[in-house]
PDB file of C-alpha atoms in Angstrom:
ATOM      1  CA  MET A   1      59.212  25.833  55.648  1.00 57.00           C
ATOM      2  CA  GLU A   2      62.939  26.425  55.343  1.00 64.00           C
ATOM      3  CA  GLN A   3      65.417  24.880  57.776  1.00 58.00           C
ATOM      4  CA  ARG A   4      69.114  25.434  58.124  1.00 59.00           C
ATOM      5  CA  ILE A   5      71.465  22.519  58.446  1.00 66.00           C
ATOM      6  CA  GLY A   6      74.259  22.963  60.953  1.00 61.00           C
ATOM      7  CA  SER A   7      74.765  25.079  64.008  1.00 61.00           C
ATOM      8  CA  SER A   8      72.664  28.189  64.421  1.00 63.00           C
ATOM      9  CA  SER A   9      74.962  29.747  67.016  1.00 65.00           C
ATOM     10  CA  GLN A  10      77.261  32.574  66.042  1.00 64.00           C
ATOM     11  CA  PRO A  11      80.989  32.426  66.839  1.00 62.00           C
ATOM     12  CA  LEU A  12      81.770  34.016  70.177  1.00 63.00           C
ATOM     13  CA  GLU A  13      83.725  37.213  70.411  1.00 66.00           C
ATOM     14  CA  GLY A  14      85.214  38.772  73.466  1.00 64.00           C
ATOM     15  CA  ALA A  15      88.053  38.649  75.939  1.00 61.00           C
ATOM     16  CA  GLY A  16      87.745  34.882  76.423  1.00 61.00           C
ATOM     17  CA  PHE A  17      88.781  34.262  72.838  1.00 63.00           C
ATOM     18  CA  ASP A  18      90.701  37.383  71.890  1.00 65.00           C
ATOM     19  CA  PRO A  19      92.905  39.093  74.516  1.00 66.00           C
ATOM     20  CA  ALA A  20      93.128  42.180  72.287  1.00 69.00           C
ATOM     21  CA  PHE A  21      89.397  42.702  72.921  1.00 65.00           C
ATOM     22  CA  VAL A  22      90.181  44.166  76.374  1.00 70.00           C
ATOM     23  CA  PRO A  23      91.821  47.596  76.033  1.00 67.00           C
ATOM     24  CA  GLY A  24      95.147  47.830  77.823  1.00 64.00           C
ATOM     25  CA  LEU A  25      95.539  44.065  78.285  1.00 62.00           C
ATOM     26  CA  THR A  26      98.013  43.420  75.478  1.00 61.00           C
ATOM     27  CA  SER A  27     101.096  45.431  74.682  1.00 60.00           C
ATOM     28  CA  PRO A  28     101.246  47.341  71.394  1.00 57.00           C
ATOM     29  CA  ALA A  29     103.162  45.763  68.517  1.00 58.00           C
ATOM     30  CA  SER A  30     106.741  46.928  68.240  1.00 55.00           C
ATOM     31  CA  GLY A  31     107.404  49.528  65.589  1.00 54.00           C
ATOM     32  CA  ASP A  32     110.653  47.910  64.394  1.00 54.00           C
ATOM     33  CA  PRO A  33     110.105  45.970  61.170  1.00 52.00           C
ATOM     34  CA  GLU A  34     112.444  43.031  60.804  1.00 54.00           C
ATOM     35  CA  GLU A  35     113.493  43.954  57.272  1.00 53.00           C
ATOM     36  CA  VAL A  36     115.017  47.315  58.177  1.00 50.00           C
ATOM     37  CA  LYS A  37     118.798  47.191  58.310  1.00 52.00           C
ATOM     38  CA  PRO A  38     120.606  49.014  61.108  1.00 53.00           C
ATOM     39  CA  ALA A  39     122.471  52.161  60.090  1.00 52.00           C
ATOM     40  CA  ALA A  40     125.834  50.426  60.640  1.00 51.00           C
ATOM     41  CA  GLU A  41     125.117  47.888  57.875  1.00 52.00           C
ATOM     42  CA  THR A  42     124.209  50.480  55.234  1.00 50.00           C
ATOM     43  CA  GLU A  43     126.920  51.737  52.965  1.00 53.00           C
ATOM     44  CA  PRO A  44     128.328  54.994  54.272  1.00 52.00           C
ATOM     45  CA  GLY A  45     128.396  57.807  51.764  1.00 51.00           C
ATOM     46  CA  PRO A  46     131.437  59.985  51.310  1.00 53.00           C
ATOM     47  CA  GLU A  47     131.583  62.573  54.045  1.00 52.00           C
ATOM     48  CA  PRO A  48     133.186  65.908  53.470  1.00 50.00           C
ATOM     49  CA  GLU A  49     136.160  66.415  55.736  1.00 53.00           C
ATOM     50  CA  ASP A  50     135.226  70.046  56.448  1.00 50.00           C
ATOM     51  CA  ALA A  51     131.889  69.112  58.015  1.00 46.00           C
ATOM     52  CA  ALA A  52     131.925  69.272  61.763  1.00 50.00           C
ATOM     53  CA  VAL A  53     130.478  66.211  63.392  1.00 49.00           C
ATOM     54  CA  GLU A  54     127.895  67.165  65.999  1.00 50.00           C
ATOM     55  CA  PRO A  55     126.686  64.525  68.389  1.00 49.00           C
ATOM     56  CA  ASP A  56     122.937  63.962  68.394  1.00 49.00           C
ATOM     57  CA  PRO A  57     121.361  65.452  71.477  1.00 50.00           C
ATOM     58  CA  ALA A  58     120.112  62.746  73.799  1.00 49.00           C
ATOM     59  CA  PRO A  59     116.329  62.620  73.940  1.00 47.00           C
ATOM     60  CA  GLU A  60     115.073  64.031  77.191  1.00 50.00           C
ATOM     61  CA  GLU A  61     113.294  61.683  79.527  1.00 46.00           C
ATOM     62  CA  PRO A  62     109.624  62.514  79.963  1.00 48.00           C
ATOM     63  CA  ALA A  63     108.615  64.089  83.239  1.00 53.00           C
ATOM     64  CA  ALA A  64     106.185  61.186  83.867  1.00 51.00           C
ATOM     65  CA  ASP A  65     109.134  58.971  84.813  1.00 57.00           C
ATOM     66  CA  ALA A  66     109.940  61.249  87.721  1.00 61.00           C
ATOM     67  CA  VAL A  67     108.425  59.605  90.763  1.00 63.00           C
ATOM     68  CA  PRO A  68     106.681  62.101  93.011  1.00 72.00           C
ATOM     69  CA  ASP A  69     106.776  61.638  96.750  1.00 80.00           C
ATOM     70  CA  GLY A  70     103.550  59.873  97.491  1.00 85.00           C
ATOM     71  CA  PRO A  71     102.101  56.587  98.638  1.00 92.00           C
ATOM     72  CA  VAL A  72     102.561  53.436  96.600  1.00 93.00           C
ATOM     73  CA  PHE A  73     100.657  50.181  97.035  1.00 94.00           C
ATOM     74  CA  GLU A  74     102.091  46.891  95.848  1.00 95.00           C
ATOM     75  CA  ALA A  75     100.866  43.384  96.565  1.00 95.00           C
ATOM     76  CA  SER A  76     102.162  40.296  94.803  1.00 94.00           C
ATOM     77  CA  ASP A  77     102.462  36.561  94.976  1.00 94.00           C
ATOM     78  CA  ARG A  78     104.103  33.999  92.710  1.00 94.00           C
ATOM     79  CA  ARG A  79     101.690  34.730  89.810  1.00 95.00           C
ATOM     80  CA  ALA A  80      99.780  37.953  90.419  1.00 96.00           C
ATOM     81  CA  ARG A  81     100.806  41.535  91.120  1.00 96.00           C
ATOM     82  CA  VAL A  82      98.824  44.696  91.861  1.00 96.00           C
ATOM     83  CA  VAL A  83     100.509  48.112  91.855  1.00 95.00           C
ATOM     84  CA  ALA A  84      98.767  51.427  92.559  1.00 95.00           C
ATOM     85  CA  ASP A  85     100.748  54.657  92.461  1.00 94.00           C
ATOM     86  CA  HIS A  86     100.717  58.147  90.924  1.00 94.00           C
ATOM     87  CA  ARG A  87     100.251  56.732  87.393  1.00 94.00           C
ATOM     88  CA  GLY A  88      97.222  54.563  88.172  1.00 94.00           C
ATOM     89  CA  VAL A  89      96.498  50.905  88.896  1.00 96.00           C
ATOM     90  CA  ARG A  90      98.299  48.031  87.179  1.00 96.00           C
ATOM     91  CA  LEU A  91      97.135  44.427  87.363  1.00 96.00           C
ATOM     92  CA  ALA A  92      99.442  41.627  86.207  1.00 96.00           C
ATOM     93  CA  LEU A  93      98.843  37.888  86.074  1.00 95.00           C
ATOM     94  CA  ASP A  94     101.656  35.722  84.711  1.00 93.00           C
ATOM     95  CA  ASP A  95     102.643  37.406  81.427  1.00 93.00           C
ATOM     96  CA  GLN A  96      99.441  39.452  80.989  1.00 95.00           C
ATOM     97  CA  GLU A  97      99.232  42.996  82.279  1.00 95.00           C
ATOM     98  CA  CYS A  98      96.724  45.818  82.086  1.00 94.00           C
ATOM     99  CA  GLU A  99      97.096  49.382  83.236  1.00 95.00           C
ATOM    100  CA  PHE A 100      94.415  51.866  84.208  1.00 96.00           C
ATOM    101  CA  ARG A 101      95.128  55.588  84.521  1.00 95.00           C
ATOM    102  CA  TRP A 102      93.262  57.411  87.274  1.00 94.00           C
ATOM    103  CA  ASP A 103      90.946  59.103  84.762  1.00 94.00           C
ATOM    104  CA  GLU A 104      89.914  55.650  83.431  1.00 94.00           C
ATOM    105  CA  ILE A 105      88.805  54.343  86.830  1.00 94.00           C
ATOM    106  CA  ALA A 106      85.304  54.715  88.247  1.00 94.00           C
ATOM    107  CA  ALA A 107      85.931  52.748  91.467  1.00 94.00           C
ATOM    108  CA  VAL A 108      88.420  50.433  93.143  1.00 95.00           C
ATOM    109  CA  GLU A 109      87.046  47.710  95.373  1.00 95.00           C
ATOM    110  CA  THR A 110      88.793  45.275  97.702  1.00 94.00           C
ATOM    111  CA  GLU A 111      87.460  42.054  99.107  1.00 94.00           C
ATOM    112  CA  THR A 112      88.824  39.703 101.716  1.00 92.00           C
ATOM    113  CA  PRO A 113      87.316  36.253 102.117  1.00 90.00           C
ATOM    114  CA  ARG A 114      86.045  34.960 105.402  1.00 90.00           C
ATOM    115  CA  PHE A 115      88.276  31.919 105.032  1.00 91.00           C
ATOM    116  CA  GLY A 116      91.387  31.643 102.920  1.00 90.00           C
ATOM    117  CA  LYS A 117      94.235  33.967 102.068  1.00 92.00           C
ATOM    118  CA  ARG A 118      93.246  35.602  98.766  1.00 94.00           C
ATOM    119  CA  PHE A 119      92.995  39.388  98.628  1.00 94.00           C
ATOM    120  CA  THR A 120      90.861  40.563  95.683  1.00 95.00           C
ATOM    121  CA  VAL A 121      91.271  43.967  94.040  1.00 95.00           C
ATOM    122  CA  THR A 122      88.587  44.947  91.502  1.00 95.00           C
ATOM    123  CA  VAL A 123      88.931  47.964  89.190  1.00 95.00           C
ATOM    124  CA  HIS A 124      85.629  49.303  87.831  1.00 95.00           C
ATOM    125  CA  THR A 125      85.655  51.452  84.687  1.00 94.00           C
ATOM    126  CA  PRO A 126      83.083  54.119  83.716  1.00 94.00           C
ATOM    127  CA  ASP A 127      81.758  51.920  80.894  1.00 94.00           C
ATOM    128  CA  ARG A 128      80.461  49.383  83.448  1.00 92.00           C
ATOM    129  CA  ARG A 129      83.261  46.853  83.089  1.00 94.00           C
ATOM    130  CA  TRP A 130      85.298  45.472  85.918  1.00 94.00           C
ATOM    131  CA  TYR A 131      88.648  43.738  86.131  1.00 95.00           C
ATOM    132  CA  TYR A 132      89.715  41.855  89.220  1.00 94.00           C
ATOM    133  CA  LEU A 133      92.817  40.113  90.425  1.00 95.00           C
ATOM    134  CA  GLU A 134      93.347  37.830  93.389  1.00 95.00           C
ATOM    135  CA  VAL A 135      96.640  37.977  95.263  1.00 95.00           C
ATOM    136  CA  GLU A 136      97.461  35.227  97.704  1.00 95.00           C
ATOM    137  CA  ALA A 137      98.852  36.510 100.990  1.00 94.00           C
ATOM    138  CA  ALA A 138     101.388  34.702 103.147  1.00 92.00           C
ATOM    139  CA  SER A 139      99.052  35.208 106.112  1.00 92.00           C
ATOM    140  CA  ARG A 140      95.685  36.816 106.767  1.00 91.00           C
ATOM    141  CA  SER A 141      97.370  39.527 108.824  1.00 91.00           C
ATOM    142  CA  ARG A 142      98.646  41.090 105.557  1.00 93.00           C
ATOM    143  CA  PHE A 143      95.050  41.970 104.516  1.00 93.00           C
ATOM    144  CA  ALA A 144      94.795  44.846 106.992  1.00 93.00           C
ATOM    145  CA  GLU A 145      98.098  46.417 105.967  1.00 94.00           C
ATOM    146  CA  TRP A 146      97.311  46.006 102.245  1.00 95.00           C
ATOM    147  CA  ASP A 147      93.900  47.598 102.756  1.00 94.00           C
ATOM    148  CA  THR A 148      95.459  50.535 104.638  1.00 95.00           C
ATOM    149  CA  ALA A 149      98.163  51.055 101.986  1.00 95.00           C
ATOM    150  CA  LEU A 150      95.658  50.937  99.122  1.00 95.00           C
ATOM    151  CA  ASP A 151      93.365  53.388 100.936  1.00 95.00           C
ATOM    152  CA  ALA A 152      96.280  55.814 101.310  1.00 94.00           C
ATOM    153  CA  VAL A 153      96.980  55.660  97.555  1.00 95.00           C
ATOM    154  CA  LEU A 154      93.308  56.095  96.678  1.00 94.00           C
ATOM    155  CA  ASP A 155      93.009  59.069  99.037  1.00 94.00           C
ATOM    156  CA  ALA A 156      96.064  60.698  97.471  1.00 93.00           C
ATOM    157  CA  TYR A 157      95.416  60.158  93.742  1.00 93.00           C
ATOM    158  CA  PHE A 158      91.845  59.031  93.062  1.00 90.00           C
ATOM    159  CA  GLU A 159      89.272  61.718  92.239  1.00 81.00           C
ATOM    160  CA  ASP A 160      85.890  60.202  93.037  1.00 71.00           C
ATOM    161  CA  GLY A 161      83.897  62.731  91.038  1.00 62.00           C
ATOM    162  CA  GLN A 162      82.560  64.768  93.972  1.00 53.00           C
ATOM    163  CA  ASP A 163      83.601  68.068  92.295  1.00 50.00           C
ATOM    164  CA  GLY A 164      83.696  70.013  95.533  1.00 43.00           C
ATOM    165  CA  ARG A 165      80.239  68.994  96.773  1.00 40.00           C
ATOM    166  CA  ASP A 166      81.672  67.774 100.081  1.00 43.00           C
ATOM    167  CA  GLY A 167      82.064  70.025 103.073  1.00 42.00           C
ATOM    168  CA  GLN A 168      85.325  70.774 104.806  1.00 43.00           C
ATOM    169  CA  ASP A 169      84.910  67.809 107.131  1.00 45.00           C
ATOM    170  CA  GLY A 170      84.354  65.322 104.288  1.00 43.00           C
ATOM    171  CA  GLN A 171      80.600  64.932 104.915  1.00 46.00           C
ATOM    172  CA  ASP A 172      77.893  66.001 102.515  1.00 47.00           C
ATOM    173  CA  ASP A 173      76.541  69.503 103.020  1.00 48.00           C
ATOM    174  CA  GLY A 174      73.005  69.534 104.323  1.00 48.00           C
ATOM    175  CA  PRO A 175      70.284  71.713 102.766  1.00 47.00           C
ATOM    176  CA  GLU A 176      70.737  74.337 105.488  1.00 51.00           C
ATOM    177  CA  GLN A 177      74.444  74.676 104.767  1.00 49.00           C
ATOM    178  CA  ALA A 178      73.801  74.866 101.019  1.00 47.00           C
ATOM    179  CA  GLU A 179      71.241  77.673 101.501  1.00 49.00           C
ATOM    180  CA  GLU A 180      73.610  79.485 103.865  1.00 49.00           C
ATOM    181  CA  ALA A 181      76.450  79.290 101.323  1.00 48.00           C
ATOM    182  CA  ALA A 182      74.153  80.485  98.514  1.00 48.00           C
ATOM    183  CA  SER A 183      72.959  83.512 100.486  1.00 48.00           C
ATOM    184  CA  SER A 184      76.448  84.731 101.355  1.00 45.00           C
TER     185      SER A 184
END
């Protein structure tokens, strides 16, 4: 019989040991290598005097920076911050931040405790992962207004995958209504 000496457990992998394991949690590395000299430090070549100097056109700002008129939800305390707007949902705790676009979100859930002043926002992704953040409110009366503001943002931007199966009044069509629509 053969026995191994030492630990038989494998090293753990995951978000607890490597923050880069969670997509969107860490910021991408900057593309500026430290060894590259700025253009001002390089030796300028001789420029012909006839050449007309044209200023470089300023890069246009992307249209995503334009803020559309719509609801925005923001809740924060001294450490945590939750923002939901036209771009998606962003959770930030201290110096860590993750961002979820609306197409990356399967559900958004809120929870208020029976006692205490912590408002919990949980973002569920389609791959059965969830990310939550607790924001401490100054008073419990803020929970109702935060819930209302977040509901307004979700109603405006979040597609819950119904694909037009709901009726005009927001309730599911019954079998009679489905048959009636199919026959017409």
